[in-house]
């Protein structure tokens, strides 16, 4: 059992890593250690005196009675403060940084020319290739050599020896047959990943940096240098997946494999992955504690008549094999370490304290890689396991009026949800409403599929045909699991956006959860703590939503997309191309706690770029939908949208030229049938969204009075100079800065303030009348930390 001093030291190291997000975090945690040492010194002395008096009062021959002194020595708190300080200093030294020969150092020099420079990168494939959402093959490449392809502008440079890992995407056929450890040469274009440019959007740059990668490669062709298929665990994994997919088909086959080996080790279809995440079953796709417990339980049961040493050896081999197959990920390593702790307890014939083994596993993993402290998978795995250890049993006892098996079915998902929900709200801003009841219903199915998947996987290594036959019996349980997930996903209010909670809100909620576990007063009033947590989430979001006046112009490549928030009423103008709805608009609306769009306007600006409406309608209700331009011309798509809207009691209306929309928040009007111009009046400001058109056309419309000078102008980059000179707006926004330095300098000398969404990210106007660039605000916050 881990001593209290060891617990304090481990916690101080973990807290030290968390304090790296706070200015002068090391000094803060050292100060807390000193204050704790002073405070507990008084308690320690009092307990010491009490222990000495007690020893004097004990009769002779009974001095061996245990002392009641359990408070750690004050020096333990001082050591804990120092450990926390050292953790804050250790963290930056272990965070991956690009070296002088890292391939990312050569990206800017290769892409300085107007034409994108083709390069050839040689290296070794890392991991199994996967399929991206855009239907391209993706894999990681340890780069060793960089060659420049000769072009018309001059001879190619000499090959360079490079280091570093690349995020590579290639046409799907090019990635077919790739395997880990293979030596290849990829021809393509290097790039540096960009940070998130919209609120709530996925930060691709941060994701790659956490993986120790600082550049990407858009590949066009792969040449194989080494075609000898060497042995590796990937072969075993491939054989298991192929055997299970053979008779089960797709998506049942990959789902069974993912539930056995983990979603990151199997190329699971994205629609199934998204479905399970939406309804709160994502844990079923994460290989971790459930699988390791199952493996150890089966092995120890099968070897129960063997010697203890034999049991431990087979148990250890089973854990190592599972780790090798599932991959060296933080959550899996945590589960395996706790599995080894159980084997150590078996060897020493001592009961292992689960909380101590969890804390030890977390400390060892964070010593190995302190960057995992900010890995979401590690955080969720740790919190879910902590919930099962400290909260599941009390919940089960409170449900003693139910049969034990049913009480356990309820307590396990409920305990995990309690500990993970605050973090999920902080990151994703969405609640899966039916998560707990769905987990209760599906737990037997998940158990059957996981056990059957392991048996069929093991059998496939001996005889693939037998493995496929055994896997086929899992078709109906797997199919029922998918159908249940789809049923709950389609229920009204299956997922509710509550808005992103702040860090302080999350910490207060976790403080309440910890209090209900440790303090008896709060244990008796757990309902009061729950009420405070709910109020803490709902009231700030409700107040902000009902008092917010804001215009957000999202950063997109082509079409302007505006979100107008007017005291709880939301208007969305345009949807962009396919994928923009899922990855740009919906994450932003979820972060804002938006569950319905009151008014939506679809317009034709730069061609047929309103393809994301179906993605949005699938997730959110749109009360009033106005269509103008390309959507009216595409009758099939218009009919599909009308049908989707009708299912959710939405209204579809086609707009005509000159027709005005006035919903109280905005006044919108399309002023010309041939030219892409949308005139808006938002919160008393005149906005003008202009597509591709010549400045002479704008000048003519100004003369005829068809246009008035706007306060805010959006236009394509190529039209910016002419339109700014002709219209002279207060603020002009374009997608990218394609102007030369001389022209840009001349424009900046004028009265117009320029923004470029490609450089500045989303542009937001708030009620104080200021325009803010999302990337600049984010950088200011980061520099403050």
XYZ file of C-alpha atoms in Angstrom, residues 272-597:
326
model
C -19.583 4.762 -36.596
C -16.859 6.588 -34.676
C -18.877 9.838 -34.732
C -22.059 8.005 -33.729
C -20.450 6.433 -30.656
C -18.921 9.755 -29.619
C -22.243 11.550 -30.006
C -24.208 9.152 -27.782
C -21.511 8.716 -25.127
C -20.147 5.292 -26.084
C -16.685 6.472 -27.117
C -15.143 4.504 -24.223
C -16.190 1.265 -25.953
C -13.718 2.102 -28.724
C -10.841 2.865 -26.346
C -8.655 -0.074 -25.372
C -7.867 0.351 -21.679
C -8.869 -1.036 -18.283
C -11.794 -3.202 -19.386
C -9.644 -5.198 -21.811
C -6.720 -5.594 -19.415
C -9.026 -6.714 -16.597
C -10.640 -9.205 -18.949
C -7.277 -10.553 -20.144
C -5.911 -10.954 -16.614
C -9.154 -12.502 -15.374
C -9.219 -15.113 -18.132
C -5.513 -15.959 -17.814
C -5.603 -16.292 -14.025
C -8.747 -18.401 -14.226
C -7.223 -20.724 -16.823
C -4.014 -21.091 -14.786
C -5.658 -21.288 -11.358
C -4.251 -24.782 -10.739
C -0.722 -23.810 -11.792
C 1.981 -22.366 -9.568
C 1.795 -18.707 -8.655
C 4.948 -17.953 -10.643
C 3.385 -19.516 -13.749
C 0.260 -17.396 -13.328
C 2.317 -14.227 -13.036
C 4.436 -15.066 -16.090
C 1.419 -15.812 -18.285
C -0.388 -12.745 -16.957
C 2.603 -10.528 -17.755
C 2.949 -12.012 -21.236
C -0.755 -11.395 -21.879
C -0.446 -7.728 -20.846
C 2.674 -7.204 -22.970
C 1.022 -8.823 -26.002
C -2.059 -6.646 -25.603
C 0.067 -3.508 -25.270
C 2.013 -4.394 -28.406
C -1.158 -5.027 -30.403
C -3.139 -2.009 -29.190
C -0.255 0.452 -29.349
C 1.780 2.468 -26.864
C -0.850 5.055 -25.941
C -1.215 6.807 -22.606
C -4.568 5.225 -21.674
C -3.396 1.704 -22.592
C -0.095 2.122 -20.726
C -2.012 3.273 -17.657
C -4.212 0.171 -17.756
C -1.246 -2.161 -18.306
C 0.731 -0.651 -15.415
C -2.248 -1.136 -13.110
C -2.490 -4.705 -14.401
C 1.149 -5.304 -13.475
C 0.435 -3.787 -10.036
C -2.281 -6.430 -9.578
C 0.237 -9.157 -10.516
C 2.723 -7.754 -7.977
C -0.007 -7.891 -5.340
C -0.653 -11.522 -6.296
C 3.038 -12.332 -5.972
C 3.318 -10.663 -2.541
C -0.053 -12.041 -1.435
C -1.199 -8.511 -0.606
C -4.293 -6.649 -1.638
C -3.385 -3.861 -4.022
C -4.841 -0.468 -3.230
C -6.404 0.566 -6.542
C -6.180 4.289 -5.848
C -2.488 3.979 -5.023
C -1.764 1.941 -8.150
C -3.644 4.494 -10.290
C -1.629 7.345 -8.798
C 1.622 5.413 -9.252
C 0.751 4.596 -12.877
C -0.047 8.244 -13.613
C 3.217 9.420 -12.017
C 5.357 6.902 -13.908
C 3.722 7.782 -17.233
C 4.152 11.506 -16.620
C 7.787 11.005 -15.669
C 8.277 9.215 -18.979
C 6.331 11.825 -20.967
C 5.178 14.910 -18.994
C 3.404 16.192 -22.117
C 0.711 13.567 -21.542
C -0.654 15.747 -18.741
C -2.443 17.726 -21.512
C -3.393 14.651 -23.568
C -7.187 14.339 -23.539
C -7.072 10.542 -23.775
C -4.828 10.343 -20.703
C -7.008 12.800 -18.768
C -10.264 10.989 -19.535
C -8.767 7.573 -18.822
C -7.387 8.747 -15.473
C -10.614 10.501 -14.429
C -12.892 7.639 -15.499
C -10.779 5.108 -13.572
C -10.666 7.407 -10.551
C -14.448 7.649 -10.671
C -14.816 3.868 -10.750
C -12.477 3.515 -7.764
C -13.848 6.188 -5.431
C -17.460 6.743 -6.545
C -18.853 3.510 -7.997
C -18.962 1.667 -4.647
C -20.823 4.423 -2.724
C -23.364 4.664 -5.564
C -23.847 0.885 -5.496
C -24.413 0.970 -1.724
C -26.987 3.738 -2.106
C -28.815 1.480 -4.586
C -28.939 -1.467 -2.173
C -32.693 -1.707 -2.731
C -31.892 -3.011 -6.234
C -30.390 -6.406 -7.145
C -26.561 -6.139 -6.960
C -26.072 -6.832 -10.677
C -28.466 -4.030 -11.701
C -27.012 -1.640 -9.120
C -23.536 -2.292 -10.564
C -24.793 -1.685 -14.113
C -26.042 1.741 -13.009
C -23.154 2.758 -10.739
C -20.287 2.103 -13.171
C -21.369 4.406 -16.059
C -22.742 6.973 -13.621
C -19.465 7.157 -11.674
C -17.397 7.499 -14.856
C -19.756 10.194 -16.169
C -19.586 12.235 -12.956
C -15.788 12.465 -13.144
C -15.408 13.015 -16.888
C -18.353 15.314 -17.664
C -16.797 18.589 -16.369
C -13.721 18.082 -18.559
C -15.847 17.146 -21.579
C -17.942 20.296 -21.096
C -14.777 22.375 -20.906
C -13.423 20.890 -24.147
C -16.473 19.997 -26.277
C -19.359 22.002 -24.704
C -21.896 19.221 -25.431
C -23.804 16.827 -23.165
C -24.895 13.400 -24.410
C -28.241 13.417 -22.592
C -28.958 9.686 -22.826
C -25.384 8.542 -22.179
C -25.988 6.903 -18.788
C -29.166 4.946 -19.694
C -27.614 3.889 -23.006
C -24.495 2.630 -21.214
C -26.634 0.708 -18.761
C -28.538 -0.972 -21.601
C -25.498 -1.705 -23.772
C -23.076 -2.944 -21.082
C -24.093 -6.620 -21.550
C -23.711 -6.280 -25.339
C -20.310 -4.586 -25.009
C -19.140 -7.331 -22.636
C -20.302 -10.118 -24.965
C -18.731 -8.468 -28.027
C -15.427 -7.796 -26.229
C -15.114 -11.334 -24.852
C -16.204 -12.921 -28.137
C -13.880 -10.607 -30.083
C -10.896 -11.651 -27.971
C -11.720 -15.342 -28.368
C -12.192 -15.059 -32.133
C -9.039 -12.935 -32.429
C -6.987 -15.538 -30.562
C -8.486 -18.324 -32.669
C -7.689 -16.449 -35.895
C -3.986 -16.535 -35.028
C -4.150 -20.348 -35.006
C -6.692 -20.988 -37.765
C -8.106 -17.898 -39.531
C -11.185 -19.795 -40.729
C -12.138 -20.771 -37.176
C -11.573 -17.186 -36.038
C -13.859 -15.889 -38.785
C -16.534 -18.457 -37.932
C -16.449 -17.575 -34.235
C -16.591 -13.856 -35.074
C -19.689 -14.395 -37.219
C -21.676 -15.254 -34.047
C -21.086 -11.652 -32.931
C -22.967 -10.148 -35.869
C -26.328 -9.724 -34.149
C -24.955 -8.351 -30.823
C -22.811 -5.871 -32.794
C -25.642 -4.941 -35.129
C -27.985 -4.431 -32.164
C -25.376 -2.217 -30.494
C -25.192 -0.006 -33.589
C -28.985 0.129 -33.867
C -29.315 1.115 -30.212
C -26.754 3.880 -30.682
C -28.604 5.149 -33.769
C -31.951 5.008 -31.954
C -30.716 7.104 -29.030
C -28.882 9.489 -31.391
C -32.168 10.196 -33.212
C -34.165 10.887 -30.052
C -35.121 14.540 -29.483
C -32.467 16.366 -27.496
C -29.972 13.488 -27.706
C -27.114 15.981 -27.471
C -27.412 19.452 -25.959
C -24.860 22.223 -26.349
C -24.431 24.030 -23.033
C -21.505 26.199 -24.068
C -17.890 25.889 -23.045
C -17.401 26.221 -19.289
C -14.359 28.135 -18.110
C -11.407 26.619 -16.264
C -12.522 28.069 -12.922
C -16.019 26.600 -13.354
C -14.498 23.184 -14.094
C -12.184 23.381 -11.058
C -15.041 24.355 -8.716
C -17.136 21.424 -9.959
C -14.227 19.017 -9.398
C -13.792 20.559 -5.944
C -17.427 19.721 -5.191
C -16.974 16.155 -6.494
C -13.869 15.644 -4.330
C -15.681 17.119 -1.310
C -18.520 14.618 -1.661
C -15.904 11.842 -1.587
C -13.830 13.084 1.371
C -15.988 15.315 3.586
C -18.800 13.668 5.525
C -20.929 16.844 5.564
C -20.916 16.952 1.761
C -21.426 13.187 1.506
C -24.759 13.569 3.299
C -25.657 16.515 1.061
C -24.497 15.213 -2.292
C -27.723 16.475 -3.850
C -26.815 20.020 -2.781
C -23.385 19.683 -4.402
C -25.058 18.410 -7.584
C -27.441 21.376 -7.579
C -24.547 23.835 -7.192
C -22.687 22.181 -10.090
C -25.738 22.365 -12.378
C -26.372 26.004 -11.480
C -22.688 26.783 -11.997
C -22.938 25.487 -15.568
C -26.374 26.752 -16.594
C -26.610 30.240 -15.049
C -23.460 31.773 -16.617
C -24.361 30.333 -20.035
C -27.978 31.537 -19.744
C -26.904 35.019 -18.674
C -24.285 35.323 -21.402
C -26.600 34.038 -24.132
C -29.468 36.359 -23.239
C -27.279 39.462 -23.045
C -24.856 38.800 -25.896
C -24.696 41.029 -28.969
C -21.995 39.786 -31.330
C -21.216 39.346 -35.005
C -18.697 36.655 -35.982
C -17.242 36.376 -39.458
C -15.748 32.895 -39.536
C -12.435 32.279 -41.268
C -13.102 30.279 -44.447
C -11.273 29.951 -47.753
C -13.908 31.431 -50.042
C -17.428 32.350 -49.012
C -18.271 34.765 -46.152
C -20.008 33.009 -43.255
C -21.590 35.237 -40.617
C -23.092 34.277 -37.267
C -25.168 37.006 -35.601
C -26.024 36.475 -31.916
C -28.713 38.811 -30.610
C -29.714 38.085 -27.013
C -30.458 34.410 -27.586
C -31.536 34.726 -31.231
C -29.089 33.324 -33.804
C -28.841 34.137 -37.508
C -26.507 32.237 -39.855
C -25.605 33.588 -43.303
C -24.114 31.020 -45.731
C -22.704 27.597 -44.953
C -19.615 27.203 -47.132
C -18.443 24.080 -48.899
C -18.668 20.484 -47.724
C -16.968 19.983 -44.377
C -17.272 23.616 -43.272
C -20.489 22.864 -41.421
C -19.020 19.935 -39.489
C -15.586 21.372 -38.704
C -16.128 25.144 -38.541
C -19.750 26.208 -37.992
C -21.038 23.466 -35.660
C -18.027 23.525 -33.262
C -18.397 27.303 -32.945
C -22.142 27.100 -32.274
C -21.633 24.295 -29.739
C -19.031 26.362 -27.917
C -21.581 29.184 -27.742
C -24.301 26.880 -26.378
C -26.481 27.232 -29.490
C -29.027 24.428 -30.017
C -31.114 25.988 -32.781
C -30.721 28.572 -35.537
